[in-house]
Amino acid sequence: MGQGGDFPGASSSAAVAGSRALADAHSTLPGSRTFAYTFGRRSAAFDGRLGACHCMEPPFVFDRTDLPALHGERALLGPDLPDRAIAGLAARTHAAWVAFATNGDPGWQPYDTDAQATMHIDGTWRLHHGNRA
């Protein structure tokens, strides 16, 4: 869940533990496929105190990082204007969610309780195993 900030709702170890417990439980259901991820893109809003907070990924999932309301000192994505890196991350994230919605596979290894495969989504995507994500 990235590095949280000082604001309520910022990512925390409790949220990560709860998400991992849910992924563990879901992955043991017969016939289920579970995919886990963390979203690490940090907001520069509020002098960076939002960090990689909860709800940072929807503008990337829906490929709408271009919306002016998302940019500014007190806006979710911070004061930086959209650039190629943000647009690229949005396009790749959106494609993974569309693939998952279409065929049930976002493009990375499914999660199970042994390997605990978790995709860390940021400027560089990295598949982690175990509690390192």
PDB file of C-alpha atoms in Angstrom:
ATOM      1  CA  MET A   1       0.000   0.000   0.000  1.00  0.00           C
ATOM      2  CA  GLY A   2       3.010   2.300  -0.341  1.00  0.00           C
ATOM      3  CA  GLN A   3       4.198   4.767   2.219  1.00  0.00           C
ATOM      4  CA  GLY A   4       1.385   6.586   4.007  1.00  0.00           C
ATOM      5  CA  GLY A   5       1.342  10.155   5.175  1.00  0.00           C
ATOM      6  CA  ASP A   6       0.025  12.035   8.182  1.00  0.00           C
ATOM      7  CA  PHE A   7      -3.573  12.213   6.957  1.00  0.00           C
ATOM      8  CA  PRO A   8      -6.469   9.948   7.950  1.00  0.00           C
ATOM      9  CA  GLY A   9      -6.910   7.299   5.306  1.00  0.00           C
ATOM     10  CA  ALA A  10      -3.222   7.202   4.420  1.00  0.00           C
ATOM     11  CA  SER A  11      -1.896   3.699   3.908  1.00  0.00           C
ATOM     12  CA  SER A  12      -0.979   1.870   7.065  1.00  0.00           C
ATOM     13  CA  SER A  13       0.385  -1.475   8.141  1.00  0.00           C
ATOM     14  CA  ALA A  14      -3.080  -2.393   9.467  1.00  0.00           C
ATOM     15  CA  ALA A  15      -4.593  -1.902   6.001  1.00  0.00           C
ATOM     16  CA  VAL A  16      -1.848  -4.007   4.426  1.00  0.00           C
ATOM     17  CA  ALA A  17      -2.358  -6.780   6.989  1.00  0.00           C
ATOM     18  CA  GLY A  18      -6.120  -6.739   6.391  1.00  0.00           C
ATOM     19  CA  SER A  19      -5.671  -6.851   2.623  1.00  0.00           C
ATOM     20  CA  ARG A  20      -3.218  -9.735   2.901  1.00  0.00           C
ATOM     21  CA  ALA A  21      -5.606 -11.658   5.183  1.00  0.00           C
ATOM     22  CA  LEU A  22      -8.409 -11.133   2.656  1.00  0.00           C
ATOM     23  CA  ALA A  23      -6.160 -12.268  -0.226  1.00  0.00           C
ATOM     24  CA  ASP A  24      -5.116 -15.336   1.795  1.00  0.00           C
ATOM     25  CA  ALA A  25      -8.747 -16.247   2.495  1.00  0.00           C
ATOM     26  CA  HIS A  26      -9.943 -15.666  -1.068  1.00  0.00           C
ATOM     27  CA  SER A  27      -7.056 -17.578  -2.639  1.00  0.00           C
ATOM     28  CA  THR A  28      -7.991 -20.748  -0.734  1.00  0.00           C
ATOM     29  CA  LEU A  29     -11.533 -20.896  -2.163  1.00  0.00           C
ATOM     30  CA  PRO A  30     -11.925 -23.715  -4.696  1.00  0.00           C
ATOM     31  CA  GLY A  31     -11.809 -22.442  -8.273  1.00  0.00           C
ATOM     32  CA  SER A  32     -10.862 -18.891  -7.310  1.00  0.00           C
ATOM     33  CA  ARG A  33      -8.030 -16.815  -8.735  1.00  0.00           C
ATOM     34  CA  THR A  34      -6.751 -13.992  -6.599  1.00  0.00           C
ATOM     35  CA  PHE A  35      -4.541 -11.126  -7.749  1.00  0.00           C
ATOM     36  CA  ALA A  36      -2.838  -8.799  -5.293  1.00  0.00           C
ATOM     37  CA  TYR A  37      -1.235  -5.422  -5.847  1.00  0.00           C
ATOM     38  CA  THR A  38       0.075  -2.396  -4.025  1.00  0.00           C
ATOM     39  CA  PHE A  39      -0.028   1.045  -5.600  1.00  0.00           C
ATOM     40  CA  GLY A  40       3.068   3.053  -4.778  1.00  0.00           C
ATOM     41  CA  ARG A  41       2.639   6.297  -6.717  1.00  0.00           C
ATOM     42  CA  ARG A  42       3.062   9.036  -4.128  1.00  0.00           C
ATOM     43  CA  SER A  43       1.110  12.266  -4.301  1.00  0.00           C
ATOM     44  CA  ALA A  44       3.018  15.520  -4.011  1.00  0.00           C
ATOM     45  CA  ALA A  45      -0.092  17.246  -2.596  1.00  0.00           C
ATOM     46  CA  PHE A  46       0.130  18.850   0.825  1.00  0.00           C
ATOM     47  CA  ASP A  47       3.933  18.900   0.575  1.00  0.00           C
ATOM     48  CA  GLY A  48       3.948  15.147  -0.032  1.00  0.00           C
ATOM     49  CA  ARG A  49       2.125  14.266   3.181  1.00  0.00           C
ATOM     50  CA  LEU A  50      -0.575  12.287   1.345  1.00  0.00           C
ATOM     51  CA  GLY A  51       2.021   9.824   0.153  1.00  0.00           C
ATOM     52  CA  ALA A  52       0.666   6.715  -1.575  1.00  0.00           C
ATOM     53  CA  CYS A  53      -2.668   7.127   0.167  1.00  0.00           C
ATOM     54  CA  HIS A  54      -5.835   5.108  -0.182  1.00  0.00           C
ATOM     55  CA  CYS A  55      -7.697   6.042  -3.372  1.00  0.00           C
ATOM     56  CA  MET A  56      -4.588   7.208  -5.218  1.00  0.00           C
ATOM     57  CA  GLU A  57      -5.103   4.618  -7.965  1.00  0.00           C
ATOM     58  CA  PRO A  58      -8.617   5.389  -9.388  1.00  0.00           C
ATOM     59  CA  PRO A  59      -7.399   8.190 -11.701  1.00  0.00           C
ATOM     60  CA  PHE A  60      -4.823   5.703 -13.023  1.00  0.00           C
ATOM     61  CA  VAL A  61      -7.263   2.770 -13.203  1.00  0.00           C
ATOM     62  CA  PHE A  62      -9.674   4.857 -15.283  1.00  0.00           C
ATOM     63  CA  ASP A  63      -6.859   6.608 -17.220  1.00  0.00           C
ATOM     64  CA  ARG A  64      -8.089  10.061 -16.170  1.00  0.00           C
ATOM     65  CA  THR A  65      -4.949  11.617 -14.729  1.00  0.00           C
ATOM     66  CA  ASP A  66      -5.482  14.451 -17.213  1.00  0.00           C
ATOM     67  CA  LEU A  67      -8.438  15.917 -15.299  1.00  0.00           C
ATOM     68  CA  PRO A  68      -7.545  19.456 -14.113  1.00  0.00           C
ATOM     69  CA  ALA A  69      -9.389  18.911 -10.800  1.00  0.00           C
ATOM     70  CA  LEU A  70      -6.805  16.263  -9.853  1.00  0.00           C
ATOM     71  CA  HIS A  71      -3.870  18.683 -10.075  1.00  0.00           C
ATOM     72  CA  GLY A  72      -2.951  21.487  -7.698  1.00  0.00           C
ATOM     73  CA  GLU A  73      -1.427  22.044  -4.262  1.00  0.00           C
ATOM     74  CA  ARG A  74      -4.537  20.634  -2.546  1.00  0.00           C
ATOM     75  CA  ALA A  75      -5.635  18.147  -5.219  1.00  0.00           C
ATOM     76  CA  LEU A  76      -5.147  14.378  -5.128  1.00  0.00           C
ATOM     77  CA  LEU A  77      -2.295  14.146  -7.639  1.00  0.00           C
ATOM     78  CA  GLY A  78      -0.528  17.277  -6.414  1.00  0.00           C
ATOM     79  CA  PRO A  79       0.801  20.359  -8.179  1.00  0.00           C
ATOM     80  CA  ASP A  80       2.630  18.546 -10.977  1.00  0.00           C
ATOM     81  CA  LEU A  81       0.937  18.659 -14.344  1.00  0.00           C
ATOM     82  CA  PRO A  82       0.413  15.369 -16.157  1.00  0.00           C
ATOM     83  CA  ASP A  83       3.554  14.238 -17.945  1.00  0.00           C
ATOM     84  CA  ARG A  84       4.613  11.216 -19.971  1.00  0.00           C
ATOM     85  CA  ALA A  85       5.460   9.187 -16.870  1.00  0.00           C
ATOM     86  CA  ILE A  86       2.039   9.785 -15.296  1.00  0.00           C
ATOM     87  CA  ALA A  87       0.275   9.151 -18.617  1.00  0.00           C
ATOM     88  CA  GLY A  88       2.265   5.941 -19.145  1.00  0.00           C
ATOM     89  CA  LEU A  89       1.484   4.659 -15.651  1.00  0.00           C
ATOM     90  CA  ALA A  90      -2.195   5.487 -16.183  1.00  0.00           C
ATOM     91  CA  ALA A  91      -2.309   3.703 -19.545  1.00  0.00           C
ATOM     92  CA  ARG A  92      -0.608   0.575 -18.196  1.00  0.00           C
ATOM     93  CA  THR A  93      -2.743   0.470 -15.040  1.00  0.00           C
ATOM     94  CA  HIS A  94      -5.926   0.980 -17.058  1.00  0.00           C
ATOM     95  CA  ALA A  95      -4.927  -1.812 -19.455  1.00  0.00           C
ATOM     96  CA  ALA A  96      -4.378  -4.223 -16.537  1.00  0.00           C
ATOM     97  CA  TRP A  97      -7.819  -3.439 -15.061  1.00  0.00           C
ATOM     98  CA  VAL A  98      -9.512  -3.782 -18.456  1.00  0.00           C
ATOM     99  CA  ALA A  99      -7.778  -7.151 -18.961  1.00  0.00           C
ATOM    100  CA  PHE A 100      -8.910  -8.279 -15.514  1.00  0.00           C
ATOM    101  CA  ALA A 101     -12.495  -7.179 -16.157  1.00  0.00           C
ATOM    102  CA  THR A 102     -12.474  -8.781 -19.593  1.00  0.00           C
ATOM    103  CA  ASN A 103     -10.771 -12.122 -18.968  1.00  0.00           C
ATOM    104  CA  GLY A 104     -10.034 -12.349 -15.238  1.00  0.00           C
ATOM    105  CA  ASP A 105      -6.270 -11.863 -15.587  1.00  0.00           C
ATOM    106  CA  PRO A 106      -4.524  -8.491 -15.089  1.00  0.00           C
ATOM    107  CA  GLY A 107      -1.276  -9.860 -16.488  1.00  0.00           C
ATOM    108  CA  TRP A 108       0.648 -11.016 -13.450  1.00  0.00           C
ATOM    109  CA  GLN A 109       0.980 -14.169 -11.388  1.00  0.00           C
ATOM    110  CA  PRO A 110      -2.039 -15.036  -9.230  1.00  0.00           C
ATOM    111  CA  TYR A 111      -1.700 -14.751  -5.472  1.00  0.00           C
ATOM    112  CA  ASP A 112      -1.630 -17.875  -3.275  1.00  0.00           C
ATOM    113  CA  THR A 113      -0.749 -18.350   0.374  1.00  0.00           C
ATOM    114  CA  ASP A 114       2.632 -19.926  -0.452  1.00  0.00           C
ATOM    115  CA  ALA A 115       4.167 -17.478  -2.936  1.00  0.00           C
ATOM    116  CA  GLN A 116       2.037 -14.418  -2.024  1.00  0.00           C
ATOM    117  CA  ALA A 117       2.695 -12.878  -5.462  1.00  0.00           C
ATOM    118  CA  THR A 118       1.929  -9.166  -5.260  1.00  0.00           C
ATOM    119  CA  MET A 119       2.455  -6.661  -8.052  1.00  0.00           C
ATOM    120  CA  HIS A 120       3.870  -3.344  -6.877  1.00  0.00           C
ATOM    121  CA  ILE A 121       2.557  -0.708  -9.281  1.00  0.00           C
ATOM    122  CA  ASP A 122       4.540   2.487  -9.658  1.00  0.00           C
ATOM    123  CA  GLY A 123       6.824   4.002 -12.295  1.00  0.00           C
ATOM    124  CA  THR A 124       8.377   0.534 -12.496  1.00  0.00           C
ATOM    125  CA  TRP A 125       6.162  -2.494 -11.933  1.00  0.00           C
ATOM    126  CA  ARG A 126       7.718  -5.231  -9.784  1.00  0.00           C
ATOM    127  CA  LEU A 127       6.301  -8.620  -8.808  1.00  0.00           C
ATOM    128  CA  HIS A 128       7.170  -9.439  -5.201  1.00  0.00           C
ATOM    129  CA  HIS A 129       6.756 -12.695  -3.328  1.00  0.00           C
ATOM    130  CA  GLY A 130       6.146 -12.989   0.402  1.00  0.00           C
ATOM    131  CA  ASN A 131       5.705 -10.012   2.720  1.00  0.00           C
ATOM    132  CA  ARG A 132       8.013  -7.688   0.764  1.00  0.00           C
ATOM    133  CA  ALA A 133       5.382  -5.879  -1.321  1.00  0.00           C
TER     134      ALA A 133
END
